[in-house]
Tab-separated table of C-alpha atoms in Angstrom:
chain	number	residue	atom	x	y	z
A	1	UNK	CA	11.686	-9.849	8.838
A	2	UNK	CA	12.324	-6.084	8.659
A	3	UNK	CA	11.759	-5.804	4.917
A	4	UNK	CA	8.452	-7.678	4.969
A	5	UNK	CA	6.972	-6.030	8.073
A	6	UNK	CA	8.158	-2.441	7.603
A	7	UNK	CA	9.504	-1.531	4.152
A	8	UNK	CA	7.261	-3.774	2.052
A	9	UNK	CA	4.175	-2.850	4.073
A	10	UNK	CA	4.908	0.857	3.610
A	11	UNK	CA	5.347	0.363	-0.149
A	12	UNK	CA	2.059	-1.561	-0.262
A	13	UNK	CA	0.172	1.239	1.513
A	14	UNK	CA	1.616	3.985	-0.717
A	15	UNK	CA	1.190	2.187	-4.049
A	16	UNK	CA	-2.266	0.771	-3.317
A	17	UNK	CA	-3.431	4.174	-2.042
A	18	UNK	CA	-2.217	5.878	-5.214
A	19	UNK	CA	-3.764	3.109	-7.303
A	20	UNK	CA	-7.169	3.485	-5.637
A	21	UNK	CA	-7.184	7.245	-6.315
A	22	UNK	CA	-5.877	7.078	-9.906
A	23	UNK	CA	-8.057	4.133	-10.921
A	24	UNK	CA	-11.250	5.225	-9.151
A	25	UNK	CA	-12.979	6.362	-12.364
A	26	UNK	CA	-11.898	3.341	-14.496
A	27	UNK	CA	-13.061	1.008	-11.710
A	28	UNK	CA	-16.396	2.833	-11.620
A	29	UNK	CA	-16.776	2.373	-15.385
A	30	UNK	CA	-16.001	-1.361	-15.121
A	31	UNK	CA	-18.583	-1.727	-12.358
A	32	UNK	CA	-21.257	-0.017	-14.484
A	33	UNK	CA	-20.498	-2.221	-17.524
A	34	UNK	CA	-20.813	-5.369	-15.405
A	35	UNK	CA	-24.102	-4.250	-13.858
A	36	UNK	CA	-25.561	-3.382	-17.276
A	37	UNK	CA	-24.768	-6.833	-18.672
A	38	UNK	CA	-25.822	-8.822	-15.603
A	39	UNK	CA	-27.712	-6.788	-12.948
A	40	UNK	CA	-26.397	-7.349	-9.448
A	41	UNK	CA	-23.327	-6.512	-7.426
A	42	UNK	CA	-20.318	-5.693	-9.610
A	43	UNK	CA	-17.872	-6.674	-6.876
A	44	UNK	CA	-18.023	-9.982	-5.069
A	45	UNK	CA	-16.298	-11.204	-1.932
A	46	UNK	CA	-14.738	-14.626	-1.641
A	47	UNK	CA	-13.121	-16.329	1.354
A	48	UNK	CA	-9.420	-16.817	0.715
A	49	UNK	CA	-6.365	-17.997	2.636
A	50	UNK	CA	-4.125	-15.290	4.042
A	51	UNK	CA	-0.814	-15.290	5.896
A	52	UNK	CA	-0.358	-18.243	8.291
A	53	UNK	CA	-3.516	-19.804	6.777
A	54	UNK	CA	-5.798	-17.189	8.288
A	55	UNK	CA	-8.934	-16.380	6.287
A	56	UNK	CA	-10.008	-13.057	4.783
A	57	UNK	CA	-12.540	-11.811	2.238
A	58	UNK	CA	-10.947	-11.059	-1.127
A	59	UNK	CA	-12.588	-8.504	-3.421
A	60	UNK	CA	-12.847	-8.940	-7.183
A	61	UNK	CA	-14.858	-7.540	-10.042
A	62	UNK	CA	-17.447	-10.093	-11.031
A	63	UNK	CA	-16.508	-11.568	-14.425
A	64	UNK	CA	-19.030	-14.400	-14.267
A	65	UNK	CA	-22.821	-14.595	-14.041
A	66	UNK	CA	-24.611	-14.476	-10.707
A	67	UNK	CA	-25.757	-18.047	-11.388
A	68	UNK	CA	-22.170	-19.356	-11.223
A	69	UNK	CA	-21.619	-21.871	-8.357
A	70	UNK	CA	-19.992	-20.065	-5.431
A	71	UNK	CA	-16.629	-21.036	-3.868
A	72	UNK	CA	-15.796	-23.420	-6.701
A	73	UNK	CA	-12.389	-22.912	-8.397
A	74	UNK	CA	-12.867	-22.027	-12.064
A	75	UNK	CA	-10.930	-25.106	-13.200
A	76	UNK	CA	-13.441	-27.333	-11.377
A	77	UNK	CA	-16.485	-25.891	-13.162
A	78	UNK	CA	-17.985	-27.901	-15.990
A	79	UNK	CA	-17.626	-25.750	-19.117
A	80	UNK	CA	-16.694	-22.489	-17.307
A	81	UNK	CA	-17.202	-20.523	-20.551
A	82	UNK	CA	-20.978	-20.826	-20.102
A	83	UNK	CA	-20.808	-18.696	-16.947
A	84	UNK	CA	-18.459	-16.015	-18.289
A	85	UNK	CA	-19.879	-12.560	-18.960
A	86	UNK	CA	-19.169	-11.000	-22.359
A	87	UNK	CA	-17.208	-8.240	-20.639
A	88	UNK	CA	-15.743	-10.851	-18.288
A	89	UNK	CA	-13.432	-12.309	-20.902
A	90	UNK	CA	-11.919	-8.862	-21.530
A	91	UNK	CA	-11.465	-7.890	-17.900
A	92	UNK	CA	-9.906	-11.295	-17.139
A	93	UNK	CA	-7.631	-11.102	-20.179
A	94	UNK	CA	-6.105	-7.891	-18.839
A	95	UNK	CA	-6.502	-8.804	-15.127
A	96	UNK	CA	-8.879	-5.885	-14.534
A	97	UNK	CA	-11.030	-8.118	-12.328
A	98	UNK	CA	-8.234	-7.999	-9.750
A	99	UNK	CA	-8.285	-4.200	-9.292
A	100	UNK	CA	-10.558	-4.173	-6.192
A	101	UNK	CA	-7.809	-6.090	-4.393
A	102	UNK	CA	-6.052	-2.743	-4.057
A	103	UNK	CA	-8.352	-2.301	-1.046
A	104	UNK	CA	-7.231	-5.699	0.339
A	105	UNK	CA	-3.641	-4.517	-0.018
A	106	UNK	CA	-4.290	-1.137	1.582
A	107	UNK	CA	-5.890	-2.774	4.628
A	108	UNK	CA	-3.032	-5.253	5.032
A	109	UNK	CA	-4.762	-8.512	4.099
A	110	UNK	CA	-2.642	-8.802	0.972
A	111	UNK	CA	0.559	-7.442	-0.509
A	112	UNK	CA	1.280	-6.308	-4.059
A	113	UNK	CA	3.743	-9.182	-4.463
A	114	UNK	CA	3.250	-12.637	-2.963
A	115	UNK	CA	1.656	-16.034	-3.636
A	116	UNK	CA	-1.860	-15.710	-5.025
A	117	UNK	CA	-4.333	-16.354	-2.162
A	118	UNK	CA	-5.907	-19.799	-2.434
A	119	UNK	CA	-9.616	-20.398	-1.994
A	120	UNK	CA	-10.356	-21.592	1.543
A	121	UNK	CA	-11.275	-25.032	0.153
A	122	UNK	CA	-8.300	-25.508	-2.187
A	123	UNK	CA	-6.835	-27.950	0.307
A	124	UNK	CA	-4.476	-29.560	-2.218
A	125	UNK	CA	-2.770	-26.226	-2.961
A	126	UNK	CA	-2.690	-25.200	0.722
A	127	UNK	CA	-1.121	-28.537	1.679
A	128	UNK	CA	1.499	-28.283	-1.058
A	129	UNK	CA	2.400	-24.755	-0.016
A	130	UNK	CA	2.918	-25.953	3.557
A	131	UNK	CA	5.841	-28.049	2.308
A	132	UNK	CA	7.692	-24.912	1.218
A	133	UNK	CA	6.618	-22.362	3.830
A	134	UNK	CA	4.603	-20.446	1.240
A	135	UNK	CA	1.612	-20.095	3.587
A	136	UNK	CA	3.730	-18.029	5.970
A	137	UNK	CA	4.061	-14.962	3.738
A	138	UNK	CA	1.361	-12.423	2.953
A	139	UNK	CA	-0.513	-13.375	-0.259
A	140	UNK	CA	-0.194	-11.018	-3.197
A	141	UNK	CA	-1.891	-9.472	-6.185
A	142	UNK	CA	0.807	-11.058	-8.311
A	143	UNK	CA	3.861	-13.172	-7.662
A	144	UNK	CA	6.642	-15.442	-8.850
A	145	UNK	CA	4.277	-18.228	-9.933
A	146	UNK	CA	2.129	-15.743	-11.890
A	147	UNK	CA	5.004	-14.658	-14.120
A	148	UNK	CA	6.093	-18.261	-14.611
A	149	UNK	CA	2.874	-19.740	-15.879
A	150	UNK	CA	-0.140	-18.493	-13.907
A	151	UNK	CA	-3.200	-20.659	-14.696
A	152	UNK	CA	-1.113	-23.020	-16.800
A	153	UNK	CA	0.822	-24.435	-13.848
A	154	UNK	CA	0.125	-27.737	-12.134
A	155	UNK	CA	-0.564	-27.272	-8.411
A	156	UNK	CA	2.713	-28.906	-7.207
A	157	UNK	CA	4.715	-26.666	-9.566
A	158	UNK	CA	2.788	-23.559	-8.522
A	159	UNK	CA	3.327	-24.369	-4.817
A	160	UNK	CA	7.045	-24.924	-5.362
A	161	UNK	CA	7.384	-21.550	-7.108
A	162	UNK	CA	5.459	-19.906	-4.264
A	163	UNK	CA	7.902	-21.527	-1.852
A	164	UNK	CA	10.829	-20.234	-3.889
A	165	UNK	CA	9.374	-16.745	-3.566
A	166	UNK	CA	8.936	-17.157	0.200
A	167	UNK	CA	12.603	-18.133	0.594
A	168	UNK	CA	13.924	-15.336	-1.658
A	169	UNK	CA	11.575	-12.515	-0.650
A	170	UNK	CA	13.412	-9.209	-1.002
A	171	UNK	CA	13.031	-5.790	-2.603
A	172	UNK	CA	14.921	-6.801	-5.738
A	173	UNK	CA	12.989	-10.046	-6.129
A	174	UNK	CA	9.717	-8.155	-5.671
A	175	UNK	CA	10.763	-5.714	-8.404
A	176	UNK	CA	11.468	-8.653	-10.711
A	177	UNK	CA	7.953	-10.001	-10.079
A	178	UNK	CA	6.382	-6.548	-10.394
A	179	UNK	CA	7.826	-5.693	-13.793
A	180	UNK	CA	7.491	-9.276	-14.993
A	181	UNK	CA	3.771	-9.024	-14.318
A	182	UNK	CA	3.394	-6.072	-16.689
A	183	UNK	CA	4.927	-8.141	-19.495
A	184	UNK	CA	2.523	-11.017	-18.771
A	185	UNK	CA	-0.530	-8.753	-18.654
A	186	UNK	CA	0.281	-6.907	-21.863
A	187	UNK	CA	0.914	-10.199	-23.635
A	188	UNK	CA	-2.093	-11.723	-21.775
A	189	UNK	CA	-0.108	-14.924	-21.268
A	190	UNK	CA	-0.976	-17.764	-18.908
A	191	UNK	CA	-4.717	-17.097	-18.629
A	192	UNK	CA	-6.699	-20.247	-19.319
A	193	UNK	CA	-10.435	-20.405	-18.675
A	194	UNK	CA	-10.956	-23.192	-16.195
A	195	UNK	CA	-7.228	-23.663	-16.184
A	196	UNK	CA	-5.025	-25.034	-13.515
A	197	UNK	CA	-2.358	-27.281	-14.907
A	198	UNK	CA	-3.100	-26.501	-18.536
A	199	UNK	CA	0.558	-26.237	-19.490
A	200	UNK	CA	1.078	-29.993	-19.452
A	201	UNK	CA	-2.289	-30.570	-21.084
A	202	UNK	CA	-1.304	-28.287	-23.935
A	203	UNK	CA	1.991	-30.090	-24.345
A	204	UNK	CA	0.160	-33.428	-24.433
A	205	UNK	CA	-2.207	-32.127	-27.092
A	206	UNK	CA	0.678	-31.060	-29.324
A	207	UNK	CA	2.133	-34.553	-29.144
A	208	UNK	CA	-1.014	-36.167	-30.525
């Protein structure tokens, strides 16, 4: 697909390159704050699923303690709040933990817009995405599922939205996801600690 391979890739390189330069100092400050609260590496690498189910190492700012179990999705941790750094709640609330992924985008492992890359062992999500062809597009920093629920979505719903993105991928649709993300971040909607599928759980709670 010409748009995906040429135009979108060029946009990714330009925007991520600008982002890395402009945000270099803020990212340095975040790294220092993390290291002061919990000495150790401020950035961690995690094996994720890329295009065509290939694997790559995703970079994120560490928002949880070094003692947190590795390669375990947050929603599968028992009481994930106990592992969260004090600064971690803030950087997650405003998605600042995702900033190092600008380097993943610049090197071509990710795109700015696309399905969020699953953990290598999130087999249920990977299998669901296979049904809709969502594993055959480059994963993104943000995407259609993120502006339609993010952590609140059940896995089958999230996979279906990722598939909808894969089938509609275009410049205009990417712009819709891009600007929609800003609204979500500023309103800090859809972020639930330990949350995958919290939307239905919340609805159930309100019925009680």
